[in-house]
Coordinates of C-alpha atoms in Angstrom, one line a residue:
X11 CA -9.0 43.4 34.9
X12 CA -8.6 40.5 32.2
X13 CA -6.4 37.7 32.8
X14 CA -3.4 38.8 30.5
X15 CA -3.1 42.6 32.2
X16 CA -2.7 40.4 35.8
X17 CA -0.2 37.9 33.9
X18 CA 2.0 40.5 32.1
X19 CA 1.4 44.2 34.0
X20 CA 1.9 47.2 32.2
X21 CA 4.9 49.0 31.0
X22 CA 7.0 51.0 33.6
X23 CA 6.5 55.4 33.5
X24 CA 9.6 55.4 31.1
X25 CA 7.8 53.8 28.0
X26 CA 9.8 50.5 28.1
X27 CA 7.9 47.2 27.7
X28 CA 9.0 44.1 29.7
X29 CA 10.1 41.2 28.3
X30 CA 7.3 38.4 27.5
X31 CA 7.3 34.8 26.6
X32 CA 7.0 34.1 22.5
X33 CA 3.9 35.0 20.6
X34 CA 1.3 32.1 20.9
X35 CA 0.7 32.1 17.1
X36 CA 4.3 31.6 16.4
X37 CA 4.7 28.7 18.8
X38 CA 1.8 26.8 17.5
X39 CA 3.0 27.0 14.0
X40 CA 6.0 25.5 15.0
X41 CA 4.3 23.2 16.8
X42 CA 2.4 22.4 13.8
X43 CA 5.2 22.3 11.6
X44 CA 7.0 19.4 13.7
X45 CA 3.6 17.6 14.1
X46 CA 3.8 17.7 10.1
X47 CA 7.6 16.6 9.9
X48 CA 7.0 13.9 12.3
X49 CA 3.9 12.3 10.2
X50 CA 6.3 12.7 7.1
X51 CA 8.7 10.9 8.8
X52 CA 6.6 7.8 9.8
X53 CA 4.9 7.9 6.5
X54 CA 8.0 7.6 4.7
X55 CA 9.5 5.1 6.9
X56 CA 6.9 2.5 7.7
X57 CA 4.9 2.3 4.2
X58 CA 8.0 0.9 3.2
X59 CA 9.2 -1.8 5.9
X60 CA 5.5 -2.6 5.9
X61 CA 5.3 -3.0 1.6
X62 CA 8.4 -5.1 1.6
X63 CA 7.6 -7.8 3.2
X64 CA 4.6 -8.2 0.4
X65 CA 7.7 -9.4 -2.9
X66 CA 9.0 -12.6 -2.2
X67 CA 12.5 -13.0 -3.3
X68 CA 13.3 -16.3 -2.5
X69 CA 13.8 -17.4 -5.9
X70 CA 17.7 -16.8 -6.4
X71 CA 18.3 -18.5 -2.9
X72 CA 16.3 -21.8 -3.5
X73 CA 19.3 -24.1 -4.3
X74 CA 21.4 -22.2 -1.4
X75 CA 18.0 -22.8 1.3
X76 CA 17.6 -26.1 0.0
X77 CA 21.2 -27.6 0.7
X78 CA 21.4 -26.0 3.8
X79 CA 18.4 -27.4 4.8
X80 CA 19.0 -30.8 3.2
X81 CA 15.4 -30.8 1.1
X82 CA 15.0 -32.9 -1.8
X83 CA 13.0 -31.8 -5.0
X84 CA 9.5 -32.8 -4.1
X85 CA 10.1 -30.4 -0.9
X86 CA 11.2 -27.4 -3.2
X87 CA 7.1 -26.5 -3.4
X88 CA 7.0 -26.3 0.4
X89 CA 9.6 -24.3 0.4
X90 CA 8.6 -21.6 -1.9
X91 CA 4.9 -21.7 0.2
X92 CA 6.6 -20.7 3.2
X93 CA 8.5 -18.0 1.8
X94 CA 5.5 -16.2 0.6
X95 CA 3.3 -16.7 3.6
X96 CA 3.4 -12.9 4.6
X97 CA 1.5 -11.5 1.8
X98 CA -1.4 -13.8 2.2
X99 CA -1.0 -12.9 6.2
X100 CA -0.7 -9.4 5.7
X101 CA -4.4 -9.5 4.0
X102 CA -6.0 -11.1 6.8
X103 CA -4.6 -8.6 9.4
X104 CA -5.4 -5.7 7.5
X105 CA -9.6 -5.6 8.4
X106 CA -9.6 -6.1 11.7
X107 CA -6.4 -4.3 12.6
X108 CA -8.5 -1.4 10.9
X109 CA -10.9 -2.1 13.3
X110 CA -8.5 -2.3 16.5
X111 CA -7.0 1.3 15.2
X112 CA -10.3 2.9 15.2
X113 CA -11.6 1.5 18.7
X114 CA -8.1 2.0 20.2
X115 CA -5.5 4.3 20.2
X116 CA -3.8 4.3 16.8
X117 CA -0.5 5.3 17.7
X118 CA -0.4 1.3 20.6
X119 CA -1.7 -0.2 17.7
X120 CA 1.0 1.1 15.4
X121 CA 4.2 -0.1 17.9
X122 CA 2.1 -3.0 18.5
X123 CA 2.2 -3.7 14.5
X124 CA 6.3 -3.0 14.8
X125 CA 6.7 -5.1 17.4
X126 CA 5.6 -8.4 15.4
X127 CA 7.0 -6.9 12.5
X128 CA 10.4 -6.6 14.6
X129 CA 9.6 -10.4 16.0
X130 CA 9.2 -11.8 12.5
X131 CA 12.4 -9.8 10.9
X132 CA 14.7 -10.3 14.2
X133 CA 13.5 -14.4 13.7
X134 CA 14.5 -14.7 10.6
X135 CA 18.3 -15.4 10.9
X136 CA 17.5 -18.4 13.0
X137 CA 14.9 -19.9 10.8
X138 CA 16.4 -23.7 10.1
X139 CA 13.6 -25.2 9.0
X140 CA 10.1 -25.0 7.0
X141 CA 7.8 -24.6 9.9
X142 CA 9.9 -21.9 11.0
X143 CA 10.5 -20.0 7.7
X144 CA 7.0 -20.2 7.4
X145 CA 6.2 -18.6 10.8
X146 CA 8.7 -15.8 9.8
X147 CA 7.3 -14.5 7.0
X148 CA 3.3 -14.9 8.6
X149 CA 4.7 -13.0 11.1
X150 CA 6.0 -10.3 9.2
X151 CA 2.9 -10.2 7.1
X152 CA 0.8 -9.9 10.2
X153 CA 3.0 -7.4 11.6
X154 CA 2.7 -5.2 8.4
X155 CA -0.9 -5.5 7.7
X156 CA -1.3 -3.9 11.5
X157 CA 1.4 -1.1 10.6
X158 CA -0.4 -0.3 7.7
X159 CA -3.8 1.0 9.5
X160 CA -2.5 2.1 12.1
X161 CA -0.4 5.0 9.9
X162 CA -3.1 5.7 8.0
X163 CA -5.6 6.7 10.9
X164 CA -2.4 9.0 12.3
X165 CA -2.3 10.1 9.1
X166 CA -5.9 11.1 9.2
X167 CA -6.0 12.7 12.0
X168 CA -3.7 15.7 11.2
X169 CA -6.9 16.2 8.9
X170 CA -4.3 17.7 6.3
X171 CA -4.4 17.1 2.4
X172 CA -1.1 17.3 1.6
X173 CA 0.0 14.9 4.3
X174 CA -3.1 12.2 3.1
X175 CA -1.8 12.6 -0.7
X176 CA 1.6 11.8 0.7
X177 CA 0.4 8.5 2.2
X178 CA -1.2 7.8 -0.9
X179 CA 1.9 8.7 -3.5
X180 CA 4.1 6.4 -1.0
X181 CA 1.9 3.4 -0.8
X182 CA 1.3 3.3 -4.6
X183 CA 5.4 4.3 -5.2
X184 CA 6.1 1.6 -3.1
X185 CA 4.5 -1.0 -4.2
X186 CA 6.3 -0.4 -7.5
X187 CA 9.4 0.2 -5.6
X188 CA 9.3 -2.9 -3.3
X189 CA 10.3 -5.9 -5.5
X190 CA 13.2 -4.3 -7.1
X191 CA 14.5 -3.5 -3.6
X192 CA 14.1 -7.2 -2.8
X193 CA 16.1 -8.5 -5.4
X194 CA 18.8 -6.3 -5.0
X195 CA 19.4 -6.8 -1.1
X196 CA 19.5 -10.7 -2.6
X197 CA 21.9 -10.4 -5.7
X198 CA 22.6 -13.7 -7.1
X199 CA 26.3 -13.5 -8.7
X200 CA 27.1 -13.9 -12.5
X201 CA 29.0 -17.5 -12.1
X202 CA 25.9 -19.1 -10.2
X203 CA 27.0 -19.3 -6.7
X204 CA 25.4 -18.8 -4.0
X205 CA 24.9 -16.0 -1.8
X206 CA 27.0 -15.7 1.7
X207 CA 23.7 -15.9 3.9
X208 CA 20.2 -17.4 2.4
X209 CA 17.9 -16.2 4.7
X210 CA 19.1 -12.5 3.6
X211 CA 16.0 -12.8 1.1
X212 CA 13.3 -13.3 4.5
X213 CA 14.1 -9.9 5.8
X214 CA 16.0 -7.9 2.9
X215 CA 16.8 -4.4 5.0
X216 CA 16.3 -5.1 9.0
X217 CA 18.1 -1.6 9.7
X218 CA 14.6 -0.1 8.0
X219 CA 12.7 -2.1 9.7
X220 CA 14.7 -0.7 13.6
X221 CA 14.5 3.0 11.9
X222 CA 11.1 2.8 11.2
X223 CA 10.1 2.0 14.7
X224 CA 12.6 4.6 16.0
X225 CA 10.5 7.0 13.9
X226 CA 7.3 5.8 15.2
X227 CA 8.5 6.1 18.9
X228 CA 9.3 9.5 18.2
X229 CA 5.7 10.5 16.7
X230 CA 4.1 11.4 19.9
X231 CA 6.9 13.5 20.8
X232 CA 6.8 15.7 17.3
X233 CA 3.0 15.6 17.2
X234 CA 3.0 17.5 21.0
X235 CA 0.6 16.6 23.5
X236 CA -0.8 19.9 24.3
X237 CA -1.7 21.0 20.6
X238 CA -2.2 17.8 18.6
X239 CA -5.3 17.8 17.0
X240 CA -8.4 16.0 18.4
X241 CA -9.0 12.2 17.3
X242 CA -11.4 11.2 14.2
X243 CA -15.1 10.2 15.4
X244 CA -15.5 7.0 17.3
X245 CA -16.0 4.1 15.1
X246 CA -20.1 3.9 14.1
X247 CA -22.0 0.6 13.2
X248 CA -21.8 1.9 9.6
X249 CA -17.8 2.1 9.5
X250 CA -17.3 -0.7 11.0
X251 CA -19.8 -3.2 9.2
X252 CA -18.2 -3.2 5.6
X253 CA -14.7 -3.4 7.5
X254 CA -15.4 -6.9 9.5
X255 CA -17.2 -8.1 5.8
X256 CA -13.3 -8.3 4.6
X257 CA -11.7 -10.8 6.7
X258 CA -13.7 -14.4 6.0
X259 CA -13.5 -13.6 2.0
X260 CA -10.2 -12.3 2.2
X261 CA -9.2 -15.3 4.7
X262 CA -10.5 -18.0 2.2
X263 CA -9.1 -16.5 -1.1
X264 CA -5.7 -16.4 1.1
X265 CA -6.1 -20.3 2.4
X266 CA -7.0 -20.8 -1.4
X267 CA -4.1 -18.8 -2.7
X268 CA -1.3 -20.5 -1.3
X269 CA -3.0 -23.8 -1.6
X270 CA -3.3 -23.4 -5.8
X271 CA 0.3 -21.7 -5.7
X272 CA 1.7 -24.9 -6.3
X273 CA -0.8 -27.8 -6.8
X274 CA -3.4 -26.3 -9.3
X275 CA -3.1 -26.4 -12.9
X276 CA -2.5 -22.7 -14.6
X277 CA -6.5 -22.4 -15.7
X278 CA -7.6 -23.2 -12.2
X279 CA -5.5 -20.5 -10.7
X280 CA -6.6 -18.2 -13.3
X281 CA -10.0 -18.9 -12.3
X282 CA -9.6 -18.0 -8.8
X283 CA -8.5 -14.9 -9.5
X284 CA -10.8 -13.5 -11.9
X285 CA -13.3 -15.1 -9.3
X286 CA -11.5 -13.0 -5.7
X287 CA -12.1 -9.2 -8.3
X288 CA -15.6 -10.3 -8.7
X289 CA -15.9 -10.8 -5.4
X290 CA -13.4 -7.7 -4.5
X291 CA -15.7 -5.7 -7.0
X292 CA -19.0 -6.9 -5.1
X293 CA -17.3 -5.5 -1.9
X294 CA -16.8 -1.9 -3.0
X295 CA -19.7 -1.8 -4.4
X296 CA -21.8 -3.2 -1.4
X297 CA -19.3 -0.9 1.2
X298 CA -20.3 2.0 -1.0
X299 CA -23.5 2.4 0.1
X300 CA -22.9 3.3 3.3
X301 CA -21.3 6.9 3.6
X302 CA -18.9 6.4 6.2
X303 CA -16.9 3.4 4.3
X304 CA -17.8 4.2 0.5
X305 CA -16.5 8.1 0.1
X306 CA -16.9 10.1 -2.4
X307 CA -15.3 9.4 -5.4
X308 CA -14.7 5.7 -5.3
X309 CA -11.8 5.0 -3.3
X310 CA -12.9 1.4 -2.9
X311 CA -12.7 0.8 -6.5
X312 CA -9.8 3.0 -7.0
X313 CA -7.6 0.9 -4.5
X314 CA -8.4 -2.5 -6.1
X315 CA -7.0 -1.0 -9.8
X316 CA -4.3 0.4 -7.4
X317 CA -3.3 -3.1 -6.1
X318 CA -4.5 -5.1 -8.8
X319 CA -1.8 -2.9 -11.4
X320 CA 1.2 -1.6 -9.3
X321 CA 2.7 -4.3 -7.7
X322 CA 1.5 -6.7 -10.0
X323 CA 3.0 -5.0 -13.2
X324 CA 5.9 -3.9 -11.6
X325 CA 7.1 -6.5 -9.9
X326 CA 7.7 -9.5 -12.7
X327 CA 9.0 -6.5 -15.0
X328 CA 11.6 -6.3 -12.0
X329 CA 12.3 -9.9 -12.4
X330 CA 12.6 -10.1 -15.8
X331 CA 15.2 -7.1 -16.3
X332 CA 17.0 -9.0 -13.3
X333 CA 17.3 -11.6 -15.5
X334 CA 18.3 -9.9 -18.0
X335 CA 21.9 -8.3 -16.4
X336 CA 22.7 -11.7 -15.2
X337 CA 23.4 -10.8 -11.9
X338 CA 19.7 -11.5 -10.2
X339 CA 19.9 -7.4 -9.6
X340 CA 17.3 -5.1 -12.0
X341 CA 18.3 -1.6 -12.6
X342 CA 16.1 0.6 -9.2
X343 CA 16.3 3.6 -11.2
X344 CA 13.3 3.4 -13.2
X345 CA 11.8 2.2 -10.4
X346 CA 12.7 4.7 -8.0
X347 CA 11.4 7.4 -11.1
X348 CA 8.2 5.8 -11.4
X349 CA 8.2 5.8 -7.6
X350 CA 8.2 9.9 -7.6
X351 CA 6.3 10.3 -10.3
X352 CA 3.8 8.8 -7.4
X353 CA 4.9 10.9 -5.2
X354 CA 4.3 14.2 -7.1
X355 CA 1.3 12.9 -9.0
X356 CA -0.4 12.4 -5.4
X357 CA 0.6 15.8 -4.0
X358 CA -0.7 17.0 -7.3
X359 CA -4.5 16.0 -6.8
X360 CA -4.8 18.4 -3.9
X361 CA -4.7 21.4 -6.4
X362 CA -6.9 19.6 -9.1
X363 CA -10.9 18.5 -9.5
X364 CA -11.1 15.2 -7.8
X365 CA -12.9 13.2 -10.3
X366 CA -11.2 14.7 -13.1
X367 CA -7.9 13.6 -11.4
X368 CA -9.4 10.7 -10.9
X369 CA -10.4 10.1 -14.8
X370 CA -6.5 11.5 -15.7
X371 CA -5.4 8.9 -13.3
X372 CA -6.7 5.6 -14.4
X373 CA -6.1 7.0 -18.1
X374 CA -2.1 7.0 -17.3
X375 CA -2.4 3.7 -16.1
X376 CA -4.5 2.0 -18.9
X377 CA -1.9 4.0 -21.2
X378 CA 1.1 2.1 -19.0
X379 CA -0.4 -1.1 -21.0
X380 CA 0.3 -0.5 -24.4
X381 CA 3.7 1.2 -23.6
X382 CA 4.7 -1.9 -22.1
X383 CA 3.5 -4.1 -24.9
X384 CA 5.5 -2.0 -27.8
X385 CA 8.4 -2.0 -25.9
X386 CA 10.7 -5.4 -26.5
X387 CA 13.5 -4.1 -24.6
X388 CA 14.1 -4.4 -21.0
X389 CA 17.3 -1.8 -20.6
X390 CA 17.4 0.7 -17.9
X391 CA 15.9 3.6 -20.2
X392 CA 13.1 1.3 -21.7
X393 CA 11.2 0.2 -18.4
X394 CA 10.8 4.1 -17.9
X395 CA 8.3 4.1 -20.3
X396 CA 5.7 1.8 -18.9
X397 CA 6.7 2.3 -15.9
X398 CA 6.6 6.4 -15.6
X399 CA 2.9 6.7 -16.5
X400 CA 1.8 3.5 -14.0
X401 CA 3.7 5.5 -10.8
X402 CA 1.8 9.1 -11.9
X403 CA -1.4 7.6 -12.6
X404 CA -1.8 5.3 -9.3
X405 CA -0.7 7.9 -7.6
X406 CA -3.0 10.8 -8.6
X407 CA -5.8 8.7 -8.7
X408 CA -5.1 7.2 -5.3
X409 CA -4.8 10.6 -3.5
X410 CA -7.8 12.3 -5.6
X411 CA -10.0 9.1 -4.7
X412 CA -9.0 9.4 -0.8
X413 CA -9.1 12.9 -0.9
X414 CA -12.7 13.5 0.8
X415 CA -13.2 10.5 2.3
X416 CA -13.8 9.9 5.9
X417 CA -11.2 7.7 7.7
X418 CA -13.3 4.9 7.5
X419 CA -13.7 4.8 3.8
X420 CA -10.1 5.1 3.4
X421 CA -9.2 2.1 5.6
X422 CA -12.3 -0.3 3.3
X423 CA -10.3 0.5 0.4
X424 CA -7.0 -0.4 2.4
X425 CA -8.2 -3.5 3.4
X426 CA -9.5 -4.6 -0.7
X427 CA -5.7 -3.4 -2.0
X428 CA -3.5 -6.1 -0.5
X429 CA -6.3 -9.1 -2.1
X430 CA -6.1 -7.7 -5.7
X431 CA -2.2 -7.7 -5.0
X432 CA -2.6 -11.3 -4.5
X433 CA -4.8 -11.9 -7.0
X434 CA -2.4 -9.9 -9.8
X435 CA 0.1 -11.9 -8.5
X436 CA -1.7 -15.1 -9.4
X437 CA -2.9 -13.9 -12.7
X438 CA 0.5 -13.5 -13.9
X439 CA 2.5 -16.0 -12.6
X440 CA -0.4 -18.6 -14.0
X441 CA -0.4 -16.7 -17.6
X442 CA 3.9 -17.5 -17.2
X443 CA 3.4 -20.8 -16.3
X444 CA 0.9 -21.6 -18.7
X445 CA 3.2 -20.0 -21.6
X446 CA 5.9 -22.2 -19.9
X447 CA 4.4 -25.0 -20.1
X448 CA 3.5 -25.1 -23.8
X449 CA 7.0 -23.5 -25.5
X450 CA 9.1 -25.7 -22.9
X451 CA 12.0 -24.0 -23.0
X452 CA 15.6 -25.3 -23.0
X453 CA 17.9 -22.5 -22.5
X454 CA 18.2 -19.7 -20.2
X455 CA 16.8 -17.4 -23.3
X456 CA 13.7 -19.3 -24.5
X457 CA 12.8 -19.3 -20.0
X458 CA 13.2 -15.3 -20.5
X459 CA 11.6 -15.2 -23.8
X460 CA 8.9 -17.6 -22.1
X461 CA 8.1 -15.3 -19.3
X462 CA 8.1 -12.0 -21.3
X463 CA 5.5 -13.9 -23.7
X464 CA 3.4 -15.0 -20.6
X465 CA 4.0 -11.4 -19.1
X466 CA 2.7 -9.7 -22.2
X467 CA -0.5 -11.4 -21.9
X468 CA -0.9 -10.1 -18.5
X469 CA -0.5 -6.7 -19.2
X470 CA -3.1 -6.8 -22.0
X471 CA -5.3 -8.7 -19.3
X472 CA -4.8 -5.8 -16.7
X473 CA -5.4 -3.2 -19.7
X474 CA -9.1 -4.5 -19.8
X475 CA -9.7 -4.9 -16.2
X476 CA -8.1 -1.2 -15.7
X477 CA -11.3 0.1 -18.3
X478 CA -13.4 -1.8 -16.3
X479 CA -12.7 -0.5 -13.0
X480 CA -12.4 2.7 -14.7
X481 CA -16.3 2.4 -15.4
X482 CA -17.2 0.9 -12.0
X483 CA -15.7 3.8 -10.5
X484 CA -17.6 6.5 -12.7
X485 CA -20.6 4.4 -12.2
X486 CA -20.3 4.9 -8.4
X487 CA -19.2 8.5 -8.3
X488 CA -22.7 8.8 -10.5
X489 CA -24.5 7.0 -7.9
X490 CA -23.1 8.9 -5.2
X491 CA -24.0 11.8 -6.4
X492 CA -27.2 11.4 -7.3
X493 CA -27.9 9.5 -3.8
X494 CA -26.9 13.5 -2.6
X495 CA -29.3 15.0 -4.6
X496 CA -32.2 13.1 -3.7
X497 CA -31.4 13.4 -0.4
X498 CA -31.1 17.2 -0.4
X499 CA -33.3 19.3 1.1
X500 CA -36.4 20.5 -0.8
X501 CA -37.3 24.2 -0.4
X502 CA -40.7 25.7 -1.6
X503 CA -40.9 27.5 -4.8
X504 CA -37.4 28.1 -6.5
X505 CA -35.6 28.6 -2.9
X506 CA -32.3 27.2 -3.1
X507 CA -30.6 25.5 -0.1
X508 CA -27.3 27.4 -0.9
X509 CA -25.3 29.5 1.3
X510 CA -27.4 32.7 1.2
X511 CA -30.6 31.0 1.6
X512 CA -32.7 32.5 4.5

């Protein structure tokens, strides 16, 4: 007699059936449909608390910070170093906390990440001095580039497209999103004053920060312990090479970074930039050999233009419509539009061909470029324009890039997205000060005017370096594929290795 006739014995002489426990089949759906809101929930909670600590909005709180902490104008450099300490920290961290997620259990790793986040952001309010504003925001960094990992490999394991294109419409949405949320947690009033509290602009929205731990606390409990799916392979030689080649580039471009912030002249900055996407370009290209960290469709390359454009392009258009109201504040809702066209775009590219999604996606973002160029306005309805097409593109190129890779691959182009970031970020702000530096403006205006002119530039700039990754990536998908080809299994005669061969 089999196991279920001794566990649940056969109806009585009347016909009636006893009462049994719920179908299996049902339970495990449900099962599987908390597991999925629970992933959701992290996803959408920690991308963000992680991706805000990258905008530094320091900048309407300088002359508050600087009387309260009694510094004089030579000092105001310093300051402004300190303050944006966490994206160059967040870099660093990113590699090997890839590394740590893969050799140890993602989920520690992930409340490990929150609890230096929740260190750094907790800190913050008692920060009275350089050295420890500094050590604030490196925390923070460092907390977030450990967050970041960590979610993806729990992403990853659920082994579920849709939930993978989520993670990859919220990281590229975000990093358009973060900057505007910045400067509005840090409004700066119409008269000039200052605002109540200046260390509001280290850690903008703490109560994120404790909800996004609550919701990574709760993952194991939604996941289920008896049904969650079984871990990604254990880290290989091959996965974990191109990840540890990361951290000494990526640590020296950093050290570099926010040494030339301040010091350099605009030209030297520029060229240690266009130097760190060489080298970021080198990279991908080097990782991509080996299968395990260079995927399929270029998701290496894909997450450079991803960096390189979003936050980059997004985030002095925030400060410029800022500057624009008056009040330090830019309007969030093209933003948040952009944001989810991301979203959708992402979710998109699991019902489309993944290099055709990927061709559609860098073509929305190259086509971002000139819509921000024609348009001389800076109004609420305006920024959709440029914006809109950025959002969609970097995210359906994002999730159709990451869409068949392996876990490693996606965690090699994680760890090259955070030093184009930087390197975006210094090719713009050099272009601004360069264009500052010949008009010398004297009134608020000719500043704005100044930066848009500057800021124009950039864009053009990141038009051509968008083609150009556009091509590096086509030029690797070619490569991979013919690598496959070659390494496909002859067969005598015209045999075909196909499904019904015999």
């Amino acid at each position: 007699m089999s196991s279920h006739a001794r566990e649940h014995p056969p109806a009585d002489l009347t016909g009636t059936r006893p009462a049994g426990p719920p179908a299996r089949p049902a339970e495990g759906a449900a099962r599987r449909r908390l597991a999925t809101l629970g992933t959701l929930l992290l996803t959408f909670t920690a991308l963000p608390v992680a991706l805000l600590v990258v905008p530094d909005a320091s900048g309407g709180v300088v002359p508050a910070a600087a009387s309260a902490l009694a510094l004089g104008d030579a000092e105001i450099p310093g300051l402004l170093r300190a303050t944006g300490l966490s994206l160059p920290a967040l870099l660093v961290t990113v590699p090997l906390a890839a590394v740590a997620a893969r050799r140890l259990p993602a989920w520690g790793v992930l409340m490990a990440g929150f609890a230096v986040l929740l260190a750094g952001i907790g800190a913050a309010r008692l920060a009275d001095s350089l050295p420890d504003i500094g050590t604030v925001r490196a925390l923070q960094g460092a907390g977030a580039g450990i967050v970041l990992p960590a979610s993806l490999v729990l992403v990853w394991e659920r082994r579920n497209r849709a939930l993978s294109a989520a993670w990859a419409g919220a990281l590229a949405g975000t990093l358009i999103l973060a900057m505007p949320l910045a400067l509005k947690a840090v409004p700066v009033p119409a008269d000039g004053a200052a605002v109540p509290d200046w260390r509001v602009a280290l850690a903008p929205y703490p109560l994120l920060a404790v909800a996004a731990a609550g919701a990574a606390l709760a993952h194991p409990l939604l996941r289920g312990r008896r049904h969650r799916r079984p871990p990604p392979p254990p880290l290989r030689r091959s996965e974990r090479g191109p990840l540890l080649l990361v951290p000494v580039p990526a640590g020296g471009f950093a050290f570099l970074a926010v040494v030339a912030a301040h010091g350099w002249s605009p030209g030297a900055r520029l060229l240690l930039a266009g130097l760190t996407l060489l080298a970021l370009a080198g990279l991908a290209f080097a990782g991509a050999r080996a299968a395990a960290a260079g995927g399929p469709s270029g998701g290496a390359v894909v997450m450079i233009a991803v960096g390189l454009l979003c936050q980059p392009v997004a985030g002095p258009l925030a400060g410029l419509a800022a500057a624009g109201t008056g009040n330090g504040a830019p309007p969030a809702l093209p933003f948040a539009v952009a944001a989810a066209a991301a979203l959708a775009a992402a979710l998109a590219a699991t019902r489309t061909g993944t290099r055709g999604a990927v061709r559609t996606g860098y073509l929305l973002m190259a086509s971002a470029v000139p819509l921000g160029l024609a348009g001389g306005a800076l109004g609420r309805w305006a920024l959709l324009a440029p914006l809109v097409p950025l959002g969609a593109g970097a995210g359906l190129a994002l999730a159709a890039s990451l869409r068949d890779a392996r876990v490693g691959a996606a965690l090699f182009g994680l760890s090259l997205c955070f030093p184009a970031v930087l390197a975006g970020q210094l090719l713009v702000l050099s272009l601004q000060a360069a264009r500052l530096q010949r008009s010398r403006p004297v009134t608020d205006a000719q500043h704005v005017h100044a930066l848009l002119e500057g800021y124009r530039i950039w864009l053009a700039v990141a038009g051509v370096v968008a083609v150009l990754l556009a091509g590096a990536t086509a030029r690797l998908c070619a490569g991979r594929a013919a690598t496959t080809l070659a390494r496909a299994p002859r067969l005598p005669g015209n045999a075909t290795a196909g499904p019904g061969a015999g």
